[in-house]
Short mmCIF file of C-alpha atoms in Angstrom, two decimals:
data_model
loop_
_atom_site.label_atom_id
_atom_site.label_comp_id
_atom_site.label_asym_id
_atom_site.label_seq_id
_atom_site.Cartn_x
_atom_site.Cartn_y
_atom_site.Cartn_z
CA GLY A 1 46.89 -49.61 -92.52
CA PHE A 2 43.38 -50.37 -91.31
CA PRO A 3 40.94 -50.14 -94.24
CA VAL A 4 37.99 -48.31 -92.74
CA GLU A 5 35.51 -45.61 -93.60
CA ALA A 6 33.15 -43.57 -91.45
CA SER A 7 29.42 -43.91 -91.87
CA GLY A 8 26.50 -42.23 -90.16
CA CYS A 9 22.87 -42.73 -89.24
CA ARG A 10 20.52 -40.45 -91.13
CA LYS A 11 17.90 -40.83 -88.40
CA CYS A 12 19.89 -39.96 -85.26
CA GLY A 13 23.15 -38.45 -86.57
CA LEU A 14 25.52 -40.94 -84.92
CA VAL A 15 28.77 -41.32 -86.90
CA PHE A 16 30.82 -44.51 -86.60
CA LEU A 17 33.76 -46.37 -88.11
CA ASN A 18 32.69 -48.95 -90.64
CA PRO A 19 33.68 -51.66 -90.00
CA VAL A 20 34.30 -51.35 -86.26
CA MET A 21 37.16 -53.43 -84.86
CA THR A 22 36.36 -56.73 -83.25
CA VAL A 23 36.78 -57.10 -79.49
CA GLU A 24 39.92 -59.16 -80.05
CA GLY A 25 41.35 -56.62 -82.48
CA TYR A 26 40.59 -53.71 -80.17
CA ARG A 27 42.16 -55.46 -77.17
CA ASP A 28 45.34 -56.07 -79.18
CA PHE A 29 45.26 -52.46 -80.43
CA TYR A 30 45.37 -51.06 -76.89
CA ALA A 31 47.98 -53.53 -75.73
CA ASN A 32 50.44 -52.99 -78.60
CA THR A 33 49.53 -50.16 -80.97
CA TYR A 34 47.59 -47.31 -79.38
CA ARG A 35 50.28 -45.25 -77.63
CA PRO A 36 53.01 -45.84 -80.27
CA LEU A 37 50.54 -44.75 -82.95
CA VAL A 38 49.58 -41.60 -81.05
CA SER A 39 53.28 -40.87 -80.43
CA ALA A 40 54.07 -41.20 -84.15
CA TYR A 41 51.16 -38.92 -85.06
CA HIS A 42 52.22 -36.15 -82.66
CA GLY A 43 55.96 -36.60 -83.19
CA ARG A 44 56.75 -37.05 -79.47
CA LEU A 45 56.70 -39.82 -76.90
CA ILE A 46 53.23 -40.35 -75.43
CA ASP A 47 53.11 -43.32 -73.07
CA ALA A 48 51.91 -44.41 -69.65
CA GLY A 49 54.51 -42.20 -67.99
CA SER A 50 54.40 -39.04 -70.08
CA ILE A 51 50.61 -38.65 -70.05
CA GLN A 52 50.35 -38.39 -66.28
CA ALA A 53 51.21 -34.69 -65.96
CA GLU A 54 48.34 -33.78 -68.29
CA GLN A 55 46.06 -36.21 -66.47
CA ARG A 56 46.84 -34.51 -63.13
CA VAL A 57 45.69 -31.15 -64.49
CA TYR A 58 42.54 -32.77 -65.86
CA ALA A 59 41.90 -34.51 -62.53
CA ILE A 60 42.11 -31.26 -60.57
CA GLU A 61 39.72 -29.55 -62.98
CA ARG A 62 37.20 -32.42 -62.91
CA ALA A 63 37.31 -32.59 -59.11
CA ALA A 64 36.49 -28.88 -58.85
CA LEU A 65 33.58 -29.32 -61.26
CA LEU A 66 32.21 -32.36 -59.44
CA ALA A 67 32.73 -31.21 -55.85
CA PRO A 68 29.26 -29.63 -55.33
CA PHE A 69 27.52 -32.76 -56.62
CA VAL A 70 29.74 -35.15 -54.66
CA GLY A 71 28.98 -33.14 -51.53
CA ARG A 72 25.25 -33.77 -51.98
CA VAL A 73 25.60 -37.50 -52.66
CA ASN A 74 28.39 -38.29 -50.18
CA PRO A 75 29.68 -41.39 -52.05
CA SER A 76 32.14 -43.90 -50.60
CA THR A 77 33.06 -45.94 -53.70
CA LEU A 78 34.34 -44.86 -57.12
CA LEU A 79 34.63 -46.73 -60.42
CA ASP A 80 36.72 -45.11 -63.16
CA VAL A 81 35.84 -46.73 -66.52
CA GLY A 82 38.73 -46.27 -68.95
CA GLY A 83 40.77 -44.91 -66.07
CA SER A 84 44.18 -45.13 -67.81
CA THR A 85 47.06 -44.69 -65.33
CA GLY A 86 44.71 -44.10 -62.39
CA VAL A 87 45.77 -40.48 -61.92
CA VAL A 88 42.19 -39.20 -62.09
CA ALA A 89 40.79 -41.92 -59.82
CA HIS A 90 43.65 -41.40 -57.35
CA HIS A 91 43.01 -37.66 -57.15
CA LEU A 92 39.25 -38.09 -56.79
CA SER A 93 39.69 -40.77 -54.14
CA ASN A 94 41.99 -38.51 -52.09
CA ARG A 95 39.85 -35.41 -52.58
CA PHE A 96 36.56 -37.08 -51.66
CA ASN A 97 37.74 -39.98 -49.45
CA LEU A 98 36.65 -42.75 -51.83
CA ASP A 99 37.61 -46.39 -52.34
CA ALA A 100 38.56 -46.33 -56.03
CA THR A 101 38.59 -49.01 -58.73
CA VAL A 102 39.98 -48.57 -62.24
CA ILE A 103 39.37 -50.55 -65.42
CA ASP A 104 41.30 -49.93 -68.64
CA PRO A 105 42.33 -52.06 -71.67
CA ALA A 106 45.97 -50.88 -71.71
CA PRO A 107 48.16 -53.18 -69.53
CA LEU A 108 51.00 -50.68 -69.07
CA GLU A 109 48.61 -47.99 -67.89
CA ILE A 110 46.92 -50.35 -65.43
CA GLU A 111 50.36 -51.12 -63.98
CA GLU A 112 50.73 -47.40 -63.26
CA ALA A 113 47.32 -47.39 -61.54
CA LYS A 114 48.39 -50.31 -59.35
CA ARG A 115 51.52 -48.40 -58.33
CA LEU A 116 49.20 -45.74 -56.92
CA GLY A 117 47.61 -48.38 -54.71
CA LEU A 118 44.36 -48.56 -56.66
CA GLU A 119 42.31 -51.66 -57.34
CA ALA A 120 42.75 -52.03 -61.09
CA PHE A 121 41.60 -54.40 -63.83
CA ILE A 122 42.79 -54.86 -67.40
CA GLY A 123 39.96 -55.07 -69.91
CA LEU A 124 37.46 -53.35 -72.14
CA ALA A 125 34.53 -51.65 -70.46
CA GLU A 126 32.18 -54.01 -72.27
CA GLU A 127 33.87 -56.99 -70.60
CA PHE A 128 33.88 -55.73 -67.02
CA ASP A 129 31.91 -57.98 -64.68
CA PRO A 130 31.92 -56.77 -61.05
CA GLY A 131 29.51 -59.46 -59.91
CA ASP A 132 27.17 -58.14 -57.23
CA ARG A 133 29.27 -55.06 -56.49
CA LYS A 134 27.76 -51.59 -56.72
CA PHE A 135 29.38 -48.17 -56.86
CA ASP A 136 28.16 -44.80 -55.60
CA PHE A 137 30.14 -42.74 -58.10
CA VAL A 138 31.16 -43.73 -61.66
CA VAL A 139 33.28 -41.64 -64.02
CA MET A 140 34.07 -42.23 -67.67
CA CYS A 141 36.63 -39.57 -68.54
CA GLN A 142 37.57 -39.08 -72.21
CA THR A 143 36.55 -42.70 -72.84
CA VAL A 144 33.02 -42.98 -74.20
CA ASP A 145 34.22 -42.27 -77.76
CA HIS A 146 36.48 -45.35 -77.45
CA LEU A 147 33.70 -47.80 -76.60
CA LEU A 148 32.61 -50.58 -78.92
CA ASP A 149 29.10 -50.56 -77.42
CA ILE A 150 28.02 -47.17 -76.06
CA ASP A 151 24.42 -48.06 -75.31
CA GLY A 152 25.22 -51.37 -73.65
CA THR A 153 27.99 -49.87 -71.53
CA LEU A 154 25.91 -46.92 -70.33
CA ARG A 155 23.08 -49.26 -69.38
CA ALA A 156 25.55 -51.47 -67.52
CA ILE A 157 26.89 -48.45 -65.65
CA ARG A 158 23.35 -47.46 -64.72
CA ARG A 159 22.89 -50.90 -63.15
CA LEU A 160 26.20 -50.56 -61.27
CA ILE A 161 25.26 -47.36 -59.49
CA SER A 162 24.23 -48.36 -56.01
CA ASN A 163 21.14 -46.22 -55.50
CA ASP A 164 19.17 -43.25 -56.83
CA GLY A 165 21.51 -40.94 -54.96
CA GLY A 166 24.47 -42.06 -57.07
CA LEU A 167 26.47 -39.93 -59.50
CA PHE A 168 27.86 -40.41 -63.01
CA PHE A 169 30.21 -38.22 -65.04
CA VAL A 170 31.04 -38.66 -68.73
CA ASP A 171 32.60 -36.37 -71.33
CA ILE A 172 32.75 -36.56 -75.11
CA VAL A 173 34.81 -35.17 -77.95
CA ASP A 174 32.09 -33.15 -79.66
CA PHE A 175 32.25 -34.29 -83.28
CA ARG A 176 30.79 -31.01 -84.55
CA ALA A 177 33.40 -29.01 -82.66
CA ALA A 178 36.14 -31.28 -84.03
CA TYR A 179 35.24 -30.96 -87.71
CA LEU A 180 34.45 -27.24 -87.45
CA ARG A 181 37.74 -26.51 -85.69
CA GLY A 182 39.80 -27.88 -88.59
CA TRP A 183 37.05 -27.43 -91.19
CA SER A 184 37.58 -31.08 -92.07
CA VAL A 185 35.37 -34.07 -91.38
CA GLU A 186 38.15 -36.50 -92.31
CA GLU A 187 40.62 -34.98 -89.84
CA ALA A 188 38.05 -35.36 -87.07
CA ILE A 189 37.99 -39.15 -87.59
CA LYS A 190 40.42 -41.22 -85.48
CA ILE A 191 41.07 -44.95 -85.60
CA ASP A 192 40.83 -45.22 -81.80
CA HIS A 193 37.30 -43.72 -81.75
CA PRO A 194 34.73 -46.20 -83.07
CA TYR A 195 31.95 -43.63 -82.52
CA TYR A 196 31.61 -39.85 -82.97
CA LEU A 197 29.19 -38.12 -80.67
CA THR A 198 27.49 -34.75 -80.72
CA GLU A 199 25.59 -33.13 -77.89
CA ALA A 200 22.34 -34.45 -79.37
CA THR A 201 23.51 -38.06 -79.68
CA ILE A 202 25.17 -38.39 -76.26
CA GLU A 203 22.12 -36.86 -74.58
CA ALA A 204 19.91 -39.39 -76.36
CA PHE A 205 22.17 -42.23 -75.17
CA LEU A 206 22.10 -40.95 -71.59
CA ILE A 207 18.35 -40.44 -71.43
CA SER A 208 17.55 -43.83 -72.93
CA ALA A 209 20.06 -45.57 -70.61
CA GLY A 210 18.45 -44.03 -67.52
CA PHE A 211 20.29 -40.81 -66.62
CA ASP A 212 19.19 -37.24 -65.94
CA VAL A 213 21.73 -34.59 -66.91
CA LEU A 214 22.34 -32.22 -63.98
CA LEU A 215 25.04 -30.10 -65.61
CA THR A 216 26.58 -29.70 -69.05
CA ASP A 217 30.16 -28.42 -68.97
CA TYR A 218 32.00 -26.98 -71.99
CA ALA A 219 35.75 -27.42 -71.63
CA GLU A 220 38.22 -24.62 -72.28
CA ASP A 221 39.59 -26.50 -75.29
CA HIS A 222 36.21 -25.92 -77.03
CA LEU A 223 36.26 -29.59 -77.96
CA HIS A 224 35.14 -31.65 -74.96
CA VAL A 225 31.68 -31.52 -73.41
CA GLY A 226 31.09 -33.05 -69.97
CA TYR A 227 27.87 -34.27 -68.36
CA VAL A 228 27.19 -34.66 -64.65
CA CYS A 229 24.31 -37.10 -64.30
CA ARG A 230 22.15 -38.89 -61.75
CA PRO A 231 20.25 -42.16 -62.16
CA ALA A 232 16.72 -41.90 -63.55
CA THR A 233 14.10 -44.04 -65.24
CA PRO A 234 15.24 -45.10 -68.75
CA MET A 235 13.32 -43.47 -71.58
CA PRO A 236 12.22 -45.45 -74.65
CA VAL A 237 14.77 -45.03 -77.43
CA ASP A 238 12.28 -43.57 -79.92
CA ARG A 239 11.47 -40.79 -77.45
CA ALA A 240 15.12 -40.08 -76.65
CA LEU A 241 16.30 -39.66 -80.26
CA PRO A 242 17.16 -36.17 -81.52
CA ALA A 243 14.54 -34.40 -83.61
CA LEU A 244 14.83 -35.20 -87.31
CA SER A 245 15.33 -31.50 -88.00
CA ILE A 246 18.48 -31.50 -85.83
CA THR A 247 19.87 -34.53 -87.63
CA ALA A 248 19.04 -33.11 -91.07
CA GLU A 249 20.86 -29.91 -90.20
CA LEU A 250 23.91 -31.91 -89.06
CA TRP A 251 24.16 -33.70 -92.40
CA ARG A 252 23.73 -30.43 -94.33
CA GLU A 253 26.56 -28.94 -92.31
CA ILE A 254 28.80 -31.98 -92.85
CA ARG A 255 28.25 -31.79 -96.61
CA THR A 256 29.05 -28.08 -96.53
CA VAL A 257 32.31 -28.67 -94.68
CA GLN A 258 33.30 -31.49 -97.04
CA GLY A 259 32.47 -29.40 -100.09
CA THR A 260 34.33 -26.23 -99.14
CA ARG A 261 37.72 -25.14 -97.89
CA ARG A 262 38.32 -22.59 -95.19
CA CYS A 263 39.98 -19.43 -96.50
CA THR A 264 43.45 -19.06 -94.94
CA THR A 265 44.40 -15.70 -96.44
#
């Protein structure tokens, strides 16, 4: 029931909902609509309790991926942005002996994080104000696509990392993988994702915000792409943007997918 279309930037290839929800609307969406909507779509209950088993598997996999990098940095504090029920932060804190903090806009999921003994705050990432606090290790797991302000949030995270030895992990739903999997651009669009990132666009965001990518990880679901990063000097936006040839090819591919149907026989 939300009248929205998806638009895209011809220069960089970023795709986004148009219009994007307001902060107030998005906060209400996560408090009252998000999980019931997802449950209705999938035809089964998906809530703060039922999602935890899947989150535990994800947490174990992410910890194994991050372990070599954590060992080099030796962090003591963790911030999980969009940390949901706290399952991931709890596992990482136990695995690497970290003091963990979680922020998420869904009140029921934050209550689950508090039950795990984590420091937890209700709110959008864009609203989080830690004061003078710094963190050695920041993760944003399956969250960046949900942000209302990707650039501003990544730059804020860069400022939160305590020193040049810090660590940052973020993963995206690769928009290209999503529309190629179902051969449908429309089916790759979700009301809870204001923005749709490709490898080219997330790398541009990271570089311009002040991160070096140490490792790119392609998940087994062939949909998510993860980035292990360290703090660096921000690059001017015009130098970080994807080449125009990459963007032009993206739009040609999108038009091809929209104009054809995959053969199912």
